[in-house]
mmCIF file of C-alpha atoms and ligand atoms in Angstrom:
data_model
loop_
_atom_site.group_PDB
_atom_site.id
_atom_site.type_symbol
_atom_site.label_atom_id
_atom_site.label_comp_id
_atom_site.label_asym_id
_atom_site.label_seq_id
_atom_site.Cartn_x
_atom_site.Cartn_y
_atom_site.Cartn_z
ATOM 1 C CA UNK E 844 82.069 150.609 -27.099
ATOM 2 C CA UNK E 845 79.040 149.495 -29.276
ATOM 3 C CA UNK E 846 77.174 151.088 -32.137
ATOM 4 C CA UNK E 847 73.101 150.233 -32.229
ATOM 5 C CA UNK E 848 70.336 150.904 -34.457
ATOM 6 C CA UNK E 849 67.259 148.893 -32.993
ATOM 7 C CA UNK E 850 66.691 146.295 -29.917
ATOM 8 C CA UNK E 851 69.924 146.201 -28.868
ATOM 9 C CA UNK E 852 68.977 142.085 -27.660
ATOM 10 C CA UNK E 853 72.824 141.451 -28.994
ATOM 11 C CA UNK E 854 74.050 144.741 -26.758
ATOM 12 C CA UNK E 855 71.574 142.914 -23.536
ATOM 13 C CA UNK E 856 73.952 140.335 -23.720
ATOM 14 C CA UNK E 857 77.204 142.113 -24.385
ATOM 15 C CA UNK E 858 76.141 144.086 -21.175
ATOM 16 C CA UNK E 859 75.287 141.181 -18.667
ATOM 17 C CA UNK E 860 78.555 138.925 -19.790
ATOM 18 C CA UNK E 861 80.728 142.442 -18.955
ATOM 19 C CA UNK E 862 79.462 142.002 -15.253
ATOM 20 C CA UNK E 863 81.561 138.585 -15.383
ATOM 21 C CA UNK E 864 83.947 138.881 -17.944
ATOM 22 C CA UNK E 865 87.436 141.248 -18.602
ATOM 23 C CA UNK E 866 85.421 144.086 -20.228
ATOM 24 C CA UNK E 867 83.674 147.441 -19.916
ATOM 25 C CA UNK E 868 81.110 148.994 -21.740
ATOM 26 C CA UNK E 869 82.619 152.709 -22.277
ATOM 27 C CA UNK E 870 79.753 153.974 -24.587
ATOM 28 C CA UNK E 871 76.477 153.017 -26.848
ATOM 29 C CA UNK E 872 76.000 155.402 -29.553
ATOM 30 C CA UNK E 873 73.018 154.995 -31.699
ATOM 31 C CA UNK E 874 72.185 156.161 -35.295
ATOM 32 C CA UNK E 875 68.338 155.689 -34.390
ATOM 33 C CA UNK E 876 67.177 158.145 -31.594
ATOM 34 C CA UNK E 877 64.106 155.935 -30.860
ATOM 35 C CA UNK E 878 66.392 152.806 -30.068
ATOM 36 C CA UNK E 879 65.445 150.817 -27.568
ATOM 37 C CA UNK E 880 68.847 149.749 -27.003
ATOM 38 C CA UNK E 881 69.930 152.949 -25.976
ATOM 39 C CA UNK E 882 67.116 152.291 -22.486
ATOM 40 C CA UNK E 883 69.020 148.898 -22.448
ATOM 41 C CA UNK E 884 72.648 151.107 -21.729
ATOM 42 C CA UNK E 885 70.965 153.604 -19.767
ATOM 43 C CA UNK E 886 69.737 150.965 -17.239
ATOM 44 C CA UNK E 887 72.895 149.712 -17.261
ATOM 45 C CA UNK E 888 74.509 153.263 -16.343
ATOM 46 C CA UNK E 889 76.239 153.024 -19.880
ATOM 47 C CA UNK E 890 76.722 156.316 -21.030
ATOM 48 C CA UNK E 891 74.941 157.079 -24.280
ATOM 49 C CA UNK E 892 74.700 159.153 -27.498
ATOM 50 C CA UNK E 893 72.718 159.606 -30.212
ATOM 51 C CA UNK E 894 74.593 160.152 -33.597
ATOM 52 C CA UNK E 895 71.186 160.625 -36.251
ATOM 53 C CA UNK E 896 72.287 159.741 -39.592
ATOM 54 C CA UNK E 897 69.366 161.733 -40.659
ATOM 55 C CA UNK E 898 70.787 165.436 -39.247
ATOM 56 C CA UNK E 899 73.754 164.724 -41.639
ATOM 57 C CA UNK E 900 74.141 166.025 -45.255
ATOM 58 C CA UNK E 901 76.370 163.008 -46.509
ATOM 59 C CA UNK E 902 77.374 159.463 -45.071
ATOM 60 C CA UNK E 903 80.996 160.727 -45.126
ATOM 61 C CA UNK E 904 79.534 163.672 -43.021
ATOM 62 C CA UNK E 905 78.182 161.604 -40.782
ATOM 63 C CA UNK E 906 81.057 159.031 -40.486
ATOM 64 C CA UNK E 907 83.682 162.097 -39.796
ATOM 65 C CA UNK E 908 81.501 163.439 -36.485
ATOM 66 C CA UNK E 909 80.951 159.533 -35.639
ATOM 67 C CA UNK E 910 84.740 158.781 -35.897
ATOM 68 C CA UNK E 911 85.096 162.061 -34.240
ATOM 69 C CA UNK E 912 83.205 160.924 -31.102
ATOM 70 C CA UNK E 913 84.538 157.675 -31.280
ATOM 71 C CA UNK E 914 88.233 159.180 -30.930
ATOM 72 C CA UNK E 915 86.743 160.788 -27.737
ATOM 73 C CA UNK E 916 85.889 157.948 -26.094
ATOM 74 C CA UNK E 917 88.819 156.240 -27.657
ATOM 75 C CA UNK E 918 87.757 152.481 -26.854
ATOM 76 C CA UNK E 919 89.869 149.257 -27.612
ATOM 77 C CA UNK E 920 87.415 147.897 -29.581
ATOM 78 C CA UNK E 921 84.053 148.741 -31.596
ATOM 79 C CA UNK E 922 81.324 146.436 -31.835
ATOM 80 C CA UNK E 923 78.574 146.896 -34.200
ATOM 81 C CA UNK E 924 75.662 145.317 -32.707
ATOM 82 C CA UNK E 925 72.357 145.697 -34.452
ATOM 83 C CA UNK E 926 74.149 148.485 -36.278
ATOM 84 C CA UNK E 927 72.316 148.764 -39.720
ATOM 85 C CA UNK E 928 74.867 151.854 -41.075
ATOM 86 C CA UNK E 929 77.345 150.772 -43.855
ATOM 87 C CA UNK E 930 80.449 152.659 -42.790
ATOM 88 C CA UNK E 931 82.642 154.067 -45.487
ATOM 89 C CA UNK E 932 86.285 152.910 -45.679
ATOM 90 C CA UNK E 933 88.165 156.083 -44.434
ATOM 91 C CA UNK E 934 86.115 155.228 -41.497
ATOM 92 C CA UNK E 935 87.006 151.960 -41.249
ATOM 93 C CA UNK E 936 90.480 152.106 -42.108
ATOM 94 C CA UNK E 937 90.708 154.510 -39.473
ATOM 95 C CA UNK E 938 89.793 151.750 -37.035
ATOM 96 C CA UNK E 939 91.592 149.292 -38.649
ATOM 97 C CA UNK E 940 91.125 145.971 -36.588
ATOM 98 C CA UNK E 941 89.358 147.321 -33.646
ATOM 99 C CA UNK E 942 85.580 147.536 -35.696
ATOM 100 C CA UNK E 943 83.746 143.596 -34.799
ATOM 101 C CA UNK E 944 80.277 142.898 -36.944
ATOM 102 C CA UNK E 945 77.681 140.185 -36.455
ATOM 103 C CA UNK E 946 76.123 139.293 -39.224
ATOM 104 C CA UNK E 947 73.025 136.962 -39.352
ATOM 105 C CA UNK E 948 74.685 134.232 -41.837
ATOM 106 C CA UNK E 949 77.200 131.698 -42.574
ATOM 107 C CA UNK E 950 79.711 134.100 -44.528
ATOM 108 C CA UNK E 951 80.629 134.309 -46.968
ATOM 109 C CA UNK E 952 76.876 132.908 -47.587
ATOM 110 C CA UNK E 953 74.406 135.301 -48.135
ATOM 111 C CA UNK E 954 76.155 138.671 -47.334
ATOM 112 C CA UNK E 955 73.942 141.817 -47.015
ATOM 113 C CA UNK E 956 69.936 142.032 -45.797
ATOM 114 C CA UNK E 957 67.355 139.456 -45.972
ATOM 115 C CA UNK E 958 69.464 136.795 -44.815
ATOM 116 C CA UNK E 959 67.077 134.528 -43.598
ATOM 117 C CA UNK E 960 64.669 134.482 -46.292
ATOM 118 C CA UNK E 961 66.988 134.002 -48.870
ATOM 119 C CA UNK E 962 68.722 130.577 -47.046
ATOM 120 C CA UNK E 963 64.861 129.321 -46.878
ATOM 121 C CA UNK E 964 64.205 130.260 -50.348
ATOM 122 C CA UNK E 965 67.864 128.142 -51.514
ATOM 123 C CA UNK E 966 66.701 125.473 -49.462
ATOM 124 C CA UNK E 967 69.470 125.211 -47.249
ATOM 125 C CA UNK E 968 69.261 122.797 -44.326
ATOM 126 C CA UNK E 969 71.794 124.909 -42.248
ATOM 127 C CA UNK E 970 72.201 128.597 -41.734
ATOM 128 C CA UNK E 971 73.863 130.311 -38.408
ATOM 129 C CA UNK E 972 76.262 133.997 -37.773
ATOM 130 C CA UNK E 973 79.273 134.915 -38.287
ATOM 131 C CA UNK E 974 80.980 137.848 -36.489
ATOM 132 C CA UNK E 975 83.773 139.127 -38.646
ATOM 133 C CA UNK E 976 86.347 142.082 -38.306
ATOM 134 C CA UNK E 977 84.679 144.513 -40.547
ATOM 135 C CA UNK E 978 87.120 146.198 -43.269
ATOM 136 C CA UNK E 979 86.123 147.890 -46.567
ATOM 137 C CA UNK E 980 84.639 145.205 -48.121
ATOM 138 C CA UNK E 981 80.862 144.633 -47.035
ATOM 139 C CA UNK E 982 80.675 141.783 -44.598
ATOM 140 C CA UNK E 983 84.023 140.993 -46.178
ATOM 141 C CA UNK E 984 86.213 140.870 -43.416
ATOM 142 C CA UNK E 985 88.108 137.817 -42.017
ATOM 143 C CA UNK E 986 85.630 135.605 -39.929
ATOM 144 C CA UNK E 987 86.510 135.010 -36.291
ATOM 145 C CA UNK E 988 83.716 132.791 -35.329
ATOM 146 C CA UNK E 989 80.466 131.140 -36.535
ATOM 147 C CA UNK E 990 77.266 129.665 -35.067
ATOM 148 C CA UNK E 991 75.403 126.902 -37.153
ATOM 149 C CA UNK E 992 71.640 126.312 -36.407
ATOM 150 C CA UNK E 993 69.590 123.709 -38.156
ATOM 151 C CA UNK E 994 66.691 125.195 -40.814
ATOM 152 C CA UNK E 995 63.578 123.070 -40.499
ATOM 153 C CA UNK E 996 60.534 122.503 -42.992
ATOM 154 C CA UNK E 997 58.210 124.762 -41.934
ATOM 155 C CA UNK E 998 60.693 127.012 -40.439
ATOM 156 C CA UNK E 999 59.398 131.138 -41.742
ATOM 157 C CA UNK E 1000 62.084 133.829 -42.324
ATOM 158 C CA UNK E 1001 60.607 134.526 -38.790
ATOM 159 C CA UNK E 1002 61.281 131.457 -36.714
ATOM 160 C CA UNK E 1003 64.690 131.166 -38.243
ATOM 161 C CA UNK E 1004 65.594 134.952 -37.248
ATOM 162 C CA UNK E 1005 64.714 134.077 -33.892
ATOM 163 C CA UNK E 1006 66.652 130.667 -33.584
ATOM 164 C CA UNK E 1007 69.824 132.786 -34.929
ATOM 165 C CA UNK E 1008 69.485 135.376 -32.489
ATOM 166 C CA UNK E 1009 69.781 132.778 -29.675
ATOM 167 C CA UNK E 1010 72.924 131.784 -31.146
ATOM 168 C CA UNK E 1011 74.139 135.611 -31.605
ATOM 169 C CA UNK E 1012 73.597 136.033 -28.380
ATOM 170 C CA UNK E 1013 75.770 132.678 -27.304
ATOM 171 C CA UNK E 1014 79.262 134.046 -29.504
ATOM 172 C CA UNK E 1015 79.420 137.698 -29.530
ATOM 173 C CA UNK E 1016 80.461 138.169 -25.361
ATOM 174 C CA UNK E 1017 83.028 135.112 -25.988
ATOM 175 C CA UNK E 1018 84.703 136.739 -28.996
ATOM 176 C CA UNK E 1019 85.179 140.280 -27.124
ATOM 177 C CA UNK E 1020 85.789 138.600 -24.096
ATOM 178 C CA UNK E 1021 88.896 137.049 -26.449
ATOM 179 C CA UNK E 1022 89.780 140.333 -27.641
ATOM 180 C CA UNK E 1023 89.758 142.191 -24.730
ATOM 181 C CA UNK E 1024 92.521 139.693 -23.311
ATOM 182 C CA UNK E 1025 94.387 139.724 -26.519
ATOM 183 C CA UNK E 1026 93.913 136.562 -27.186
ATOM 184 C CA UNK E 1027 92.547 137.847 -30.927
ATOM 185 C CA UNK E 1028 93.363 140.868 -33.342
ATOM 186 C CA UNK E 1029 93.646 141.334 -36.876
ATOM 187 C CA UNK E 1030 96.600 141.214 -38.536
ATOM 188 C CA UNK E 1031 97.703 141.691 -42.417
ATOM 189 C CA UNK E 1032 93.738 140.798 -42.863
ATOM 190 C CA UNK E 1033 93.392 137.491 -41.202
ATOM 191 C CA UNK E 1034 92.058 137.058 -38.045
ATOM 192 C CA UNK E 1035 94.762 136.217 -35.232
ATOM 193 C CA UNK E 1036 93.586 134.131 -31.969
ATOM 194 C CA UNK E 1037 96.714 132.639 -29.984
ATOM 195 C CA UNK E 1038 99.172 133.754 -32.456
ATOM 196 C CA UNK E 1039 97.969 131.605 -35.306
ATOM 197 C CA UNK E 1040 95.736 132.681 -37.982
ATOM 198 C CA UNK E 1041 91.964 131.288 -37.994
ATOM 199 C CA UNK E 1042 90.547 129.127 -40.967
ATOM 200 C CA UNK E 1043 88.121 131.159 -43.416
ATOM 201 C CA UNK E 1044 85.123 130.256 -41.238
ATOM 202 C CA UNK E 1045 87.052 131.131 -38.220
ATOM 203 C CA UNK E 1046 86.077 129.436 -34.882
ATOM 204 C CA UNK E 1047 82.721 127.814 -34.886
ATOM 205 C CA UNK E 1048 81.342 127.910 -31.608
ATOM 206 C CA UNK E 1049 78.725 125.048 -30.605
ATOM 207 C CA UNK E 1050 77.460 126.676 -27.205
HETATM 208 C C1 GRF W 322 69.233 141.118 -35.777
HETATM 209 O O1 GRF W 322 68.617 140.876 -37.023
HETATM 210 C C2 GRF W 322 70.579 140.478 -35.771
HETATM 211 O O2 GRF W 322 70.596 139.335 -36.614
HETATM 212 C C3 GRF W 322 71.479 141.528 -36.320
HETATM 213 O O3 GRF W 322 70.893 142.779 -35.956
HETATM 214 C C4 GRF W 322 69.494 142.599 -35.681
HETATM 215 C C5 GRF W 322 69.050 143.169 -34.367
HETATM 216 O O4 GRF W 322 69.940 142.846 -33.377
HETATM 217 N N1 GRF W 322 72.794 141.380 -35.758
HETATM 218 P P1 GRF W 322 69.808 143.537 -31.909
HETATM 219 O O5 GRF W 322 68.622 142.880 -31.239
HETATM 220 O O6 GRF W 322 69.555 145.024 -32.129
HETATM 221 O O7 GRF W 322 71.092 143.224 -31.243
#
């Protein structure tokens, strides 16, 4: 299943690769009610709810009915696409290697918001995605792949968002079309593909 907040663009593609590849969509469950992902699923036939962070008194509030649902639908895996909640850990140690991020940087470069703006601002020549298994520790978890994508001189925070999204959209259906056929799960807090464990920058994935 996936979690949105916005677009859903990364969900669009998670969608269209599970009409070729080993996977199903069981479930998109928003925090947003105006989401346009959630018209993405729904033209899909996806089956969809709306979890609003904002009916909730507390974030552990809202993570209990969330992990509730979620052990309803009781998926394989959970992909955060888009997904702009910081989960507490009882939440995520609840789904202890089954939770996948995307995060718009070259971790552990750069972790939290403004991603894009603060690679221009360092100068950096390079700048790309990771998608990580997401445990406790904010876009801390061990990195299972990462896309690179050239910064250029008059790139804006803008441009660059866009070119990263491209490459978002390339390596998130490959790396849950790898854990849906077990190819990849965490273990003791590395990333596992193949029965060996990944470097710290996991796979990097050219196209
Ligand atoms: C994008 O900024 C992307 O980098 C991050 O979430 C945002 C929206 O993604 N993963 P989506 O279009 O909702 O998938």
């Amino acid at each position: 299943m996936v979690l949105i907040s916005g677009s859903g663009s990364n969900l669009q593609k998670l969608i269209d690769a599970s009409l070729v590849s080993n996977y199903k969509i069981s479930a998109v469950i928003s925090n947003r009610p105006d989401a346009f992902g959630l018209q993405r699923a729904e033209r899909s036939n996806v089956p969809t709810r709306i979890v609003d962070h904002k009916s909730f008194e507390s974030r552990e509030a809202f993570d209990n009915f969330l992990a509730n649902i979620i052990d309803e639908i009781n998926p394989q895996l959970i992909v955060l696409a888009g997904f702009m909640r910081i989960l507490g850990g009882d939440f995520v140690n609840r789904f202890s290697g089954k939770i996948l991020n995307i995060h718009p940087s070259l971790l552990p470069k750069y972790p939290g918001i403004n991603t894009h703006q603060r690679a221009l601002d360092a100068g950096d020549t390079e700048h790309g995605v990771s998608i990580h298994f997401v445990t406790p520790d904010l876009d801390g978890g061990p990195i299972i792949a990462q896309g690179n994508v050239p910064i250029y001189k008059n790139d804006t925070a803008e441009v660059l968002a866009a070119r990263v999204l491209e490459k978002e959209h390339l390596i998130y259906p490959k790396v849950v079309t790898w854990f849906a056929s077990g190819r990849l799960r965490m273990h003791k807090g590395s990333a596992i593909m193949d029965n060996e464990a990944l470097p710290p920058c996991g796979v990097i994935i050219q196209s």
